[in-house]
PDB file of C-alpha atoms in Angstrom:
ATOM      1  CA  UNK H 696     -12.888  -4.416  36.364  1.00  0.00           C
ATOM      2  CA  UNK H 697     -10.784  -3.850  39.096  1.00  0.00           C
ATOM      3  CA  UNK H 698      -9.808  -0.276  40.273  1.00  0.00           C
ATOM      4  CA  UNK H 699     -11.944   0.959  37.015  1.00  0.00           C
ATOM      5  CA  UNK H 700     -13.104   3.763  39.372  1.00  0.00           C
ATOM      6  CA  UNK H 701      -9.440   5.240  39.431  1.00  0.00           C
ATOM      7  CA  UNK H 702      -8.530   4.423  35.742  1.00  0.00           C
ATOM      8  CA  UNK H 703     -11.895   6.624  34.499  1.00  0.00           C
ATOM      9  CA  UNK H 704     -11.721   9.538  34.635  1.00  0.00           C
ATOM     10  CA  UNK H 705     -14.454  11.301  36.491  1.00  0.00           C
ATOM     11  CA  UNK H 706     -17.354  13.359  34.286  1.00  0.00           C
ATOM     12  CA  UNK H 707     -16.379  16.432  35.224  1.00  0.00           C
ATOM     13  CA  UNK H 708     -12.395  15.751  34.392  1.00  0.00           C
ATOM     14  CA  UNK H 709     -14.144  14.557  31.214  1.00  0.00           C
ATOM     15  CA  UNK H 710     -16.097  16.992  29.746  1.00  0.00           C
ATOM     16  CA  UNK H 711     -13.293  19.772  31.282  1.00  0.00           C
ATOM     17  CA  UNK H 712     -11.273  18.069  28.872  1.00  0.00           C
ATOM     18  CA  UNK H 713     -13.839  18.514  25.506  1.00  0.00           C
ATOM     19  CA  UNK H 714     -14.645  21.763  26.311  1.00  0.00           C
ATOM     20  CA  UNK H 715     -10.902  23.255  26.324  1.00  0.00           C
ATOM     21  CA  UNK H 716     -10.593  20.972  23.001  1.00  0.00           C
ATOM     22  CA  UNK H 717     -13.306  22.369  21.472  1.00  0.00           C
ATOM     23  CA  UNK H 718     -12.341  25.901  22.862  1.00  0.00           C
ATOM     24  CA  UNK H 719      -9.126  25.411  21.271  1.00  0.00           C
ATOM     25  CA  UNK H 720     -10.458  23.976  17.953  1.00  0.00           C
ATOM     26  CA  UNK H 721     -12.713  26.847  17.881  1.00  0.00           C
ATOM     27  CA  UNK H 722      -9.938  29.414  17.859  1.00  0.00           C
ATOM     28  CA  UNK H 723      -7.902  27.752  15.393  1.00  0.00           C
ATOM     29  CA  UNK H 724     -10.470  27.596  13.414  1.00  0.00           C
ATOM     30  CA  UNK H 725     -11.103  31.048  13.792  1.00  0.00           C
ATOM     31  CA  UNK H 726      -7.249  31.801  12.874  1.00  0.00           C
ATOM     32  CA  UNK H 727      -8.109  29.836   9.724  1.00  0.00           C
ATOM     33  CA  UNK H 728     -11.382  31.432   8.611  1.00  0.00           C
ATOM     34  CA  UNK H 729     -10.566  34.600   8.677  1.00  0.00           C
ATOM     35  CA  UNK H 730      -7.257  35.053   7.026  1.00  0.00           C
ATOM     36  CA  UNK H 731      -8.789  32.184   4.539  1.00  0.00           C
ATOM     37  CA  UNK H 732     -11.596  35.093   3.712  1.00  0.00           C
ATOM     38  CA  UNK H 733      -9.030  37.388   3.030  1.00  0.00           C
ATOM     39  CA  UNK H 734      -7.096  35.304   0.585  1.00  0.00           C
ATOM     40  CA  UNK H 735      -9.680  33.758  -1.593  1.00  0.00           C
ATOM     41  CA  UNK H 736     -11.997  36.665  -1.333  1.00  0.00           C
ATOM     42  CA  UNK H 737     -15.905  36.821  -2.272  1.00  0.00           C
ATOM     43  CA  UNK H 738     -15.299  34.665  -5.430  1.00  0.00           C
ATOM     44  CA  UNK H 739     -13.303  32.110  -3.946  1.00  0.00           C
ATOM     45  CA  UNK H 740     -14.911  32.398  -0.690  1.00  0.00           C
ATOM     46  CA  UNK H 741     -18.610  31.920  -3.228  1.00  0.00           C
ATOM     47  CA  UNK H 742     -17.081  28.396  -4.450  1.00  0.00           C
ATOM     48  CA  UNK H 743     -15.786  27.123  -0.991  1.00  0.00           C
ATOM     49  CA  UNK H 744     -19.503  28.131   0.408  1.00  0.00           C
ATOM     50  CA  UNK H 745     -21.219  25.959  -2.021  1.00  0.00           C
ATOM     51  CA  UNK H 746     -19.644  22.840  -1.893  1.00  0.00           C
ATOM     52  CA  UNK H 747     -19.385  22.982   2.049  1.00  0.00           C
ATOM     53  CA  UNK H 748     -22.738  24.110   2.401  1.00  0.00           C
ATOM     54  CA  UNK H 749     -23.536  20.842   0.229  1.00  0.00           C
ATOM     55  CA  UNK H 750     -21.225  18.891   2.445  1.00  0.00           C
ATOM     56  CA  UNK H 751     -23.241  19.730   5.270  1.00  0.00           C
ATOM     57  CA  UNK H 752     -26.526  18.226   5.163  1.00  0.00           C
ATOM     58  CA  UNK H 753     -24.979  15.022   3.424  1.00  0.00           C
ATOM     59  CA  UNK H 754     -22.508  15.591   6.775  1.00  0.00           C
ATOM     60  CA  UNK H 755     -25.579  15.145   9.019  1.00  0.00           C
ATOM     61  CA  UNK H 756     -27.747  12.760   7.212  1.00  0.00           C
ATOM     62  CA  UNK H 757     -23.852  10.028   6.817  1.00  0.00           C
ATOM     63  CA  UNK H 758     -23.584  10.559  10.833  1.00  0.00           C
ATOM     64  CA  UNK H 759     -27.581  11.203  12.436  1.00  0.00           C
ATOM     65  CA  UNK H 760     -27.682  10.170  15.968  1.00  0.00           C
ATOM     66  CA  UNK H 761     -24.625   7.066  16.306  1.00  0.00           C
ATOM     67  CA  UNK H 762     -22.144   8.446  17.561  1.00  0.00           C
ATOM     68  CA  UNK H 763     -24.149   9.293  20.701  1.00  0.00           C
ATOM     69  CA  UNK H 764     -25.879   5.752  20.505  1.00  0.00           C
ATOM     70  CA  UNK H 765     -22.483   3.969  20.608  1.00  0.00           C
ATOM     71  CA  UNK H 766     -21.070   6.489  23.429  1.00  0.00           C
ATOM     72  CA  UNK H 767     -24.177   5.244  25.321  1.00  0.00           C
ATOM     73  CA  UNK H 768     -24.509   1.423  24.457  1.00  0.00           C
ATOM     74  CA  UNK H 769     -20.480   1.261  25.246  1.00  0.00           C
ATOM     75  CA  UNK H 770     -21.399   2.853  28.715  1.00  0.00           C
ATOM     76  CA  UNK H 771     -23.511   0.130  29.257  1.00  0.00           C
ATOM     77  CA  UNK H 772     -21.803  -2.453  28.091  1.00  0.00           C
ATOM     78  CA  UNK H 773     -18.726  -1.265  30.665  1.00  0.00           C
ATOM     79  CA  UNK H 774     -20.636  -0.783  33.361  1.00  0.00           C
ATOM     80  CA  UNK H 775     -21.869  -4.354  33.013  1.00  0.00           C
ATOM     81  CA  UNK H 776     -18.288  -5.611  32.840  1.00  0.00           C
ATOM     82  CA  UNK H 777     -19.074  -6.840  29.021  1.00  0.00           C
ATOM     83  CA  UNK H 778     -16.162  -5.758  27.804  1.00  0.00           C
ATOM     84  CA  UNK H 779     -16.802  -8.404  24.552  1.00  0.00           C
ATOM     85  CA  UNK H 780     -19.921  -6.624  23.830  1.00  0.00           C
ATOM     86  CA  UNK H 781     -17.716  -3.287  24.295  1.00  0.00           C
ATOM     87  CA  UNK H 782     -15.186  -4.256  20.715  1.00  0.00           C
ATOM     88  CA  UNK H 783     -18.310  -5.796  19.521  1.00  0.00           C
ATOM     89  CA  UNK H 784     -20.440  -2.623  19.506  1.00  0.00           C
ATOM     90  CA  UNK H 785     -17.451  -0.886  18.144  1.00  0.00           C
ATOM     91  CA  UNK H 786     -17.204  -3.177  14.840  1.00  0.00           C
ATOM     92  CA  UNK H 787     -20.744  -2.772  14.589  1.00  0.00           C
ATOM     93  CA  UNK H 788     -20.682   0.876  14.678  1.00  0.00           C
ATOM     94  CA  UNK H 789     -17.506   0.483  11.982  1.00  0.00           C
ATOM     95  CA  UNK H 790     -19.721  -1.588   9.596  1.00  0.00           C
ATOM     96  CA  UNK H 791     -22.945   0.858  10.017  1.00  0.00           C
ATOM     97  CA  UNK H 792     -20.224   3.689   9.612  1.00  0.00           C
ATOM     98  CA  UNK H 793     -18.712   2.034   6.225  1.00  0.00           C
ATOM     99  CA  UNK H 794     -22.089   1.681   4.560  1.00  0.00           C
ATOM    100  CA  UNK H 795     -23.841   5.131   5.911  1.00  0.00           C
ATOM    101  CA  UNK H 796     -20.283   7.044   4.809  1.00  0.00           C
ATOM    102  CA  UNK H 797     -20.134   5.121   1.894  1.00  0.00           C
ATOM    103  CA  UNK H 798     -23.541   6.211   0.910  1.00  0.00           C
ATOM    104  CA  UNK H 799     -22.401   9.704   1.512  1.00  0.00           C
ATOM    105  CA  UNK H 800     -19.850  10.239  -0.346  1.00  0.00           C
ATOM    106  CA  UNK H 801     -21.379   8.365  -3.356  1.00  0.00           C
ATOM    107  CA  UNK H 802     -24.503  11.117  -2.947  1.00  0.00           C
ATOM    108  CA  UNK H 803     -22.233  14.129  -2.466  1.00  0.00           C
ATOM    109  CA  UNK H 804     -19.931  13.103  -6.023  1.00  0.00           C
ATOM    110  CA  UNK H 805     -23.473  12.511  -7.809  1.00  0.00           C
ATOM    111  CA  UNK H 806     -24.807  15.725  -6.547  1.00  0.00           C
ATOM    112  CA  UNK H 807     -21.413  17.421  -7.194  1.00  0.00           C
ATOM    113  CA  UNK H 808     -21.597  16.677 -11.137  1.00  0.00           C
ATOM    114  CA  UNK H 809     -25.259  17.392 -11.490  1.00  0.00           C
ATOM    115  CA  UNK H 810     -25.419  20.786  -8.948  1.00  0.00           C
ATOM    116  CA  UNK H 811     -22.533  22.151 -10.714  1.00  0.00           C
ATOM    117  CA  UNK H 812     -22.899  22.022 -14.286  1.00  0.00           C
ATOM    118  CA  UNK H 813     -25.584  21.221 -17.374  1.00  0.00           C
ATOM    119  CA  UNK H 814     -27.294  18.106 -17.492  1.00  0.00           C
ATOM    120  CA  UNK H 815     -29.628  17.137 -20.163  1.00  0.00           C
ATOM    121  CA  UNK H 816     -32.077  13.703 -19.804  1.00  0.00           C
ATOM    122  CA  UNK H 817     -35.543  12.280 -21.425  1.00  0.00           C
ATOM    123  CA  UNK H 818     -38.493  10.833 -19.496  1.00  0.00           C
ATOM    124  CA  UNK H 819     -41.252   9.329 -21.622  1.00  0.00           C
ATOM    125  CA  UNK H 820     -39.506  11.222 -24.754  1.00  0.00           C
ATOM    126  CA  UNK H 821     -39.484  14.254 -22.945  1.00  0.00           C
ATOM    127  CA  UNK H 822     -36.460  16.060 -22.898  1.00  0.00           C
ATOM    128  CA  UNK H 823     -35.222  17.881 -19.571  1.00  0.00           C
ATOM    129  CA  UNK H 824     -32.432  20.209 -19.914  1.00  0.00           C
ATOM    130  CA  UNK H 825     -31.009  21.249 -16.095  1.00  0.00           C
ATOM    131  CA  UNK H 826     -29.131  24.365 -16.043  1.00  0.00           C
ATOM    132  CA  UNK H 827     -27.184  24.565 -12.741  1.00  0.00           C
ATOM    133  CA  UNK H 828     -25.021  27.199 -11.234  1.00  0.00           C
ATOM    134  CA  UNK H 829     -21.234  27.563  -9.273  1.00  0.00           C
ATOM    135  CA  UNK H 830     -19.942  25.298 -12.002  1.00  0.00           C
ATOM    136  CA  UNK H 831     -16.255  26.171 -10.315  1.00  0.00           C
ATOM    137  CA  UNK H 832     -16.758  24.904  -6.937  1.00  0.00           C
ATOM    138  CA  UNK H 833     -17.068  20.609  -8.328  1.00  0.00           C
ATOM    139  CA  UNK H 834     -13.175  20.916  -7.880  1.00  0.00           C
ATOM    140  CA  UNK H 835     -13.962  21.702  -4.476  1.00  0.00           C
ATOM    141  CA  UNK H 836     -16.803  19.244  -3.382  1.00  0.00           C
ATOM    142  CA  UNK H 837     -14.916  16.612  -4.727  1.00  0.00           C
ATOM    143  CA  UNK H 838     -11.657  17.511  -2.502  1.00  0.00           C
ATOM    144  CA  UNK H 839     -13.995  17.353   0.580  1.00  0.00           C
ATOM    145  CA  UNK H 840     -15.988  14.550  -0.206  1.00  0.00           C
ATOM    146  CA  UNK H 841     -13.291  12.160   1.232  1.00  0.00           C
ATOM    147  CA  UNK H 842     -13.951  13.951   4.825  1.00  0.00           C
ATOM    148  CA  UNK H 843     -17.248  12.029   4.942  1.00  0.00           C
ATOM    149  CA  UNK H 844     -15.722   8.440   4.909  1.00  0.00           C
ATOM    150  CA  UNK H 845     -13.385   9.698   7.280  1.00  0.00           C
ATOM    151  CA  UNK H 846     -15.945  11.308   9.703  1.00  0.00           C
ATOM    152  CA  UNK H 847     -17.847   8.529  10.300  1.00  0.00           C
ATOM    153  CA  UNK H 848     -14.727   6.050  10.787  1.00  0.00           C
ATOM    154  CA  UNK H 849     -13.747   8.908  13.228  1.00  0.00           C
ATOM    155  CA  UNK H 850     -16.966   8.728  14.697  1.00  0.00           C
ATOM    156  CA  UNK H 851     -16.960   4.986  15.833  1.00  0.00           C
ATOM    157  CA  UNK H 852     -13.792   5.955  17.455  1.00  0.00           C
ATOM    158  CA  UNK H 853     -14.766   8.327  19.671  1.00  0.00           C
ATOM    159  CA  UNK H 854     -17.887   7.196  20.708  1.00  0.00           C
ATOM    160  CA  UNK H 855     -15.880   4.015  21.916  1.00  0.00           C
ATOM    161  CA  UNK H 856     -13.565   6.171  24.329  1.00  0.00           C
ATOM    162  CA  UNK H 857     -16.127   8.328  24.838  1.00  0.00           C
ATOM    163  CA  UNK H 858     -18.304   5.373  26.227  1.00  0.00           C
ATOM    164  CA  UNK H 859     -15.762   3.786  28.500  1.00  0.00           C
ATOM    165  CA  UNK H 860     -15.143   7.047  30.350  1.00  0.00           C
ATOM    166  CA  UNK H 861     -12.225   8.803  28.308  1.00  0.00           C
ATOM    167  CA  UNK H 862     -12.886  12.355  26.741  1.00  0.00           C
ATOM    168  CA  UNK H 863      -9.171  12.927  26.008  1.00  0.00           C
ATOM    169  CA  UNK H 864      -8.824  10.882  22.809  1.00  0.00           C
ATOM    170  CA  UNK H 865     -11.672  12.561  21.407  1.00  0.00           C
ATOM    171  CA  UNK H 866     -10.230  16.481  22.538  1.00  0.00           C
ATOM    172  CA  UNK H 867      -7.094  15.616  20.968  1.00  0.00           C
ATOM    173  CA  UNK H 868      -8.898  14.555  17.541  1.00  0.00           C
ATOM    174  CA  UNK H 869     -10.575  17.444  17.504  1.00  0.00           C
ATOM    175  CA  UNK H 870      -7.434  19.859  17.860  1.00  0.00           C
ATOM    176  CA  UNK H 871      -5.467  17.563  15.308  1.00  0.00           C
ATOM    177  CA  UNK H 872      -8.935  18.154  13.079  1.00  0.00           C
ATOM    178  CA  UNK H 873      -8.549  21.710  13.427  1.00  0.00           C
ATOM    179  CA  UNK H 874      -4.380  22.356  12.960  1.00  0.00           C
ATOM    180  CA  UNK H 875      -4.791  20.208   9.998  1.00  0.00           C
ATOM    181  CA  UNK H 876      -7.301  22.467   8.640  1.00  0.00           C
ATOM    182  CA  UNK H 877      -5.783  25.521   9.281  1.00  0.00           C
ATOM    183  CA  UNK H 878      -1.847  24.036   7.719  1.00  0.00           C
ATOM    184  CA  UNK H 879      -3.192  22.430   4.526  1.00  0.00           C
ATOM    185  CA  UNK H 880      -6.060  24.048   3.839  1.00  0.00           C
ATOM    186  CA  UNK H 881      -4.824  27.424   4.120  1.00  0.00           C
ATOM    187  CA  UNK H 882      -1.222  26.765   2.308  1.00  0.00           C
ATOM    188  CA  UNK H 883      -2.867  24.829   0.007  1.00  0.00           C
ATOM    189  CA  UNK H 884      -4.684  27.739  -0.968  1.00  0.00           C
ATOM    190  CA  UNK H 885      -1.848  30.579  -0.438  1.00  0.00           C
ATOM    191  CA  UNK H 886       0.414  27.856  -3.173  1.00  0.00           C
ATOM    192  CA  UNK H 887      -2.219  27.230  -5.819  1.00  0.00           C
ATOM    193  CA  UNK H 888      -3.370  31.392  -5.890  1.00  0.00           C
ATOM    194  CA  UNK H 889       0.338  32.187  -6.181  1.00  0.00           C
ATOM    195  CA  UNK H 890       0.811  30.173  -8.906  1.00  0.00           C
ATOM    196  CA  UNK H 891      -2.358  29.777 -11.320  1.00  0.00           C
ATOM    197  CA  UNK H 892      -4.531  32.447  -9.740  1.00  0.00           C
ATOM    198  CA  UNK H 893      -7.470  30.397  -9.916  1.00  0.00           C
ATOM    199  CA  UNK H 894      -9.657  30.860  -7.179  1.00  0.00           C
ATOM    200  CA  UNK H 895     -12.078  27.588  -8.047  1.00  0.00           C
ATOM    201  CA  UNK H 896      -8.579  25.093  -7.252  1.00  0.00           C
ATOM    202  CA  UNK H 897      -7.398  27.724  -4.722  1.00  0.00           C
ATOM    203  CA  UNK H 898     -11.100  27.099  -2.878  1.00  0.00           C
ATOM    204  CA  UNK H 899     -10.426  23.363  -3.468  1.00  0.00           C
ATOM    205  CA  UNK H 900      -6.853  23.346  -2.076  1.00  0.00           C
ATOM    206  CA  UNK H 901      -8.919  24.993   1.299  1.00  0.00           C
ATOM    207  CA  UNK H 902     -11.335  21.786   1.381  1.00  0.00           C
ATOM    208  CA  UNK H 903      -8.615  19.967   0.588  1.00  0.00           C
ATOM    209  CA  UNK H 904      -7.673  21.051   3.862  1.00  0.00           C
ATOM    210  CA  UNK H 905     -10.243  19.642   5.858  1.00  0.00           C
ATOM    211  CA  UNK H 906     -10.069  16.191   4.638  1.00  0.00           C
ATOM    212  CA  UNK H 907      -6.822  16.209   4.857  1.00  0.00           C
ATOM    213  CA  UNK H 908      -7.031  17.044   8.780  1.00  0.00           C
ATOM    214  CA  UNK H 909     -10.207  14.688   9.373  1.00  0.00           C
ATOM    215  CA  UNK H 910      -7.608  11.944   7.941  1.00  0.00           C
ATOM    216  CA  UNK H 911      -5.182  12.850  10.628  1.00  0.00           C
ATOM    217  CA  UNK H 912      -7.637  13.163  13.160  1.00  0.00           C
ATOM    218  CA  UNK H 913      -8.915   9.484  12.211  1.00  0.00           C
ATOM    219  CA  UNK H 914      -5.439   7.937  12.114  1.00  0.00           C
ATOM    220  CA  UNK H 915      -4.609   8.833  15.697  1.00  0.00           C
ATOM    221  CA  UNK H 916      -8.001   7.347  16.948  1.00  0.00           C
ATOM    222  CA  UNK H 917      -7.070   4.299  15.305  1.00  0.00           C
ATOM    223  CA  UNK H 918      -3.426   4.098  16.512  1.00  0.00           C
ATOM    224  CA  UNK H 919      -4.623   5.293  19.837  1.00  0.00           C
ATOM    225  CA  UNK H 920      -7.136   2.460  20.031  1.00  0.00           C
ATOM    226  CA  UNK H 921      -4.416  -0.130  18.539  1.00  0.00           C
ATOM    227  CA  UNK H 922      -1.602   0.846  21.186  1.00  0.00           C
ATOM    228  CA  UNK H 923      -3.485   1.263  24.309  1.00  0.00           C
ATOM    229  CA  UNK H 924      -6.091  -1.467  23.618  1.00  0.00           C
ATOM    230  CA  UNK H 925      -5.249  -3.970  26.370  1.00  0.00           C
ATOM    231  CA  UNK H 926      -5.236  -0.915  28.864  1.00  0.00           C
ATOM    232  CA  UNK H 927      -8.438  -0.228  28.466  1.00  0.00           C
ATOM    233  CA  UNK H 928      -9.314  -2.892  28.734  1.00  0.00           C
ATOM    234  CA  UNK H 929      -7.675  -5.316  30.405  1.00  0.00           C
ATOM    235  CA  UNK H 930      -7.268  -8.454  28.736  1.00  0.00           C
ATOM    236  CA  UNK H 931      -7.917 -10.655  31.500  1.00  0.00           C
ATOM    237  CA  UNK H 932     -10.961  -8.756  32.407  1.00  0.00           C
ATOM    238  CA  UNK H 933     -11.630  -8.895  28.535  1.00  0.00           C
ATOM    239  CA  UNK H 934     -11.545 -12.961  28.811  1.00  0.00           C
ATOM    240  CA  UNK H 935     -13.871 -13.141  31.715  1.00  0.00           C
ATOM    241  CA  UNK H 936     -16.727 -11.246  30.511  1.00  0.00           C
ATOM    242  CA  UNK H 937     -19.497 -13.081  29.440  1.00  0.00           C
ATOM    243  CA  UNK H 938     -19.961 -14.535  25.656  1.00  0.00           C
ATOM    244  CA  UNK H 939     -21.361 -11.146  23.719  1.00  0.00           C
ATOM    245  CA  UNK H 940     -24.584 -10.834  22.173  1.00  0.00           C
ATOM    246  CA  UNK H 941     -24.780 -11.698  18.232  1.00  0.00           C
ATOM    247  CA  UNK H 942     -23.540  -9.224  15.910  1.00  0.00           C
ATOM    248  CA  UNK H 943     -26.828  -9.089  14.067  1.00  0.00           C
ATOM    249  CA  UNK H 944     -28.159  -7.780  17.549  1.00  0.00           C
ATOM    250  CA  UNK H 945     -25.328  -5.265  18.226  1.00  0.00           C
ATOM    251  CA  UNK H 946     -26.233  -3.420  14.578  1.00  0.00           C
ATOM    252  CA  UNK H 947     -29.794  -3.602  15.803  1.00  0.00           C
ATOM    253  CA  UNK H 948     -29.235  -2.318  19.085  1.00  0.00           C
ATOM    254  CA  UNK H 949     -27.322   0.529  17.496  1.00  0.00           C
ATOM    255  CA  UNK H 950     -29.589   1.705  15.292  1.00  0.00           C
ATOM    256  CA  UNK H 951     -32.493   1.387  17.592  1.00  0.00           C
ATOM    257  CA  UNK H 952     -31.064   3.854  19.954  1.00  0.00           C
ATOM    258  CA  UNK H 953     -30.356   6.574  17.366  1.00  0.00           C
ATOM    259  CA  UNK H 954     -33.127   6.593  15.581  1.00  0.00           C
ATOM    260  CA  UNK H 955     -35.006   8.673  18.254  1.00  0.00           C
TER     261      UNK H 955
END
């Protein structure tokens, strides 16, 4: 790729660039959290706890170790001048990112109705009766479930920029991530306590929040990615790169370097 020396930017521009986003994100979502506390209080601050402290570990399990193995196998890819295995690694990582996000969110709704109220079922004639707890924050897990589908399509994203050199696409998710938190989430909140004075939909008006602003963070990836496509890579460079490896082998590849 010609002058793909100057068009990169250099590591250290790079990763100047993430940590001032993340700096930034941080703060925000400091200016968020803390008012947030004082609004909802220990009982709405209780719900909001529970479901995002369920959202977590189904958070970790939906995204594992890909996003770093497609930052990588992009890298590669570039440096290589494949630039046809570069889009086809990213629709790899989109159709790995559909099913593992789709999995999540299917786990976090089933776990949502049975974590959060009574459930009653027979095994061998055996009757089990499960008596759960927090039954006021399923408004709430169900408002952030969405964020999982919308992390990992996120995810494929920014491990695509991220592996051709450019940090700045994923800073700026990150910030948009955070302000959409701290806008929707927290007005949400401020509105629904004003009016009903129910602290389980005024916790799920906060999660609300963060989907909302992991939706917004995804949508600019996407555009981003749509607009600038042939810059990154140039289409003539695009059409002289050799004939990509098949997609079977580009899932394969994917998962095979984040397993470890």
């Amino acid at each position: 790729m010609s002058e793909k020396t100057n068009k990169k930017q250099s590591f250290l521009h790079g990763s100047l660039i993430l940590i001032v986003a993340t700096v930034l994100a941080k703060i925000i979502g400091a200016i968020y959290r803390i008012p947030l506390t004082n609004l909802l209080g220990s009982r709405g601050m209780g719900f909001y706890s529970t479901a995002y402290d369920l959202y977590i570990p189904m958070y970790s399990i939906a995204m594992a170790g890909l996003p770093i193995a497609i930052s990588r196998i992009v890298a590669e890819h570039s440096a290589k001048n494949k630039y046809k295995d570069v889009f086809n690694t990213l629709r790899a990582a989109q159709v790995i990112f559909l099913v593992t996000g789709g999995i999540g969110l299917t786990l976090m709704i089933l776990l949502a109705f049975l974590l959060t109220g009574n459930a009653s079922f027979t095994v061998f004639g055996i009757v089990f009766n499960l008596h759960t707890f927090n039954s006021g924050a399923l408004p709430g897990i169900l408002c952030i479930a969405p964020s999982l589908a919308f992390c990992c399509i996120m995810s494929a994203y920014r491990g695509y920029f991220e592996g051709l050199g450019n940090m700045r696409p994923t800073g700026i998710s990150e910030i948009l991530e955070a302000i959409g938190k701290l806008v929707f989430g927290y007005t949400f909140a401020a509105i629904i306590l004003k009016n009903s004075n129910n602290y389980s939909y005024a916790a799920a008006g906060a999660l609300a929040g963060i989907s909302i602003g992991e939706a917004l963070s995804t949508l600019f990836l996407v555009l981003r990615f749509k607009v600038n496509k042939n810059k990154d890579v140039p289409r003539t460079d695009y059409l002289a790169s050799s004939e990509p490896m098949p997609f079977k082998k580009q899932i394969s590849a994917i998962i095979i370097v984040a397993i470890p």
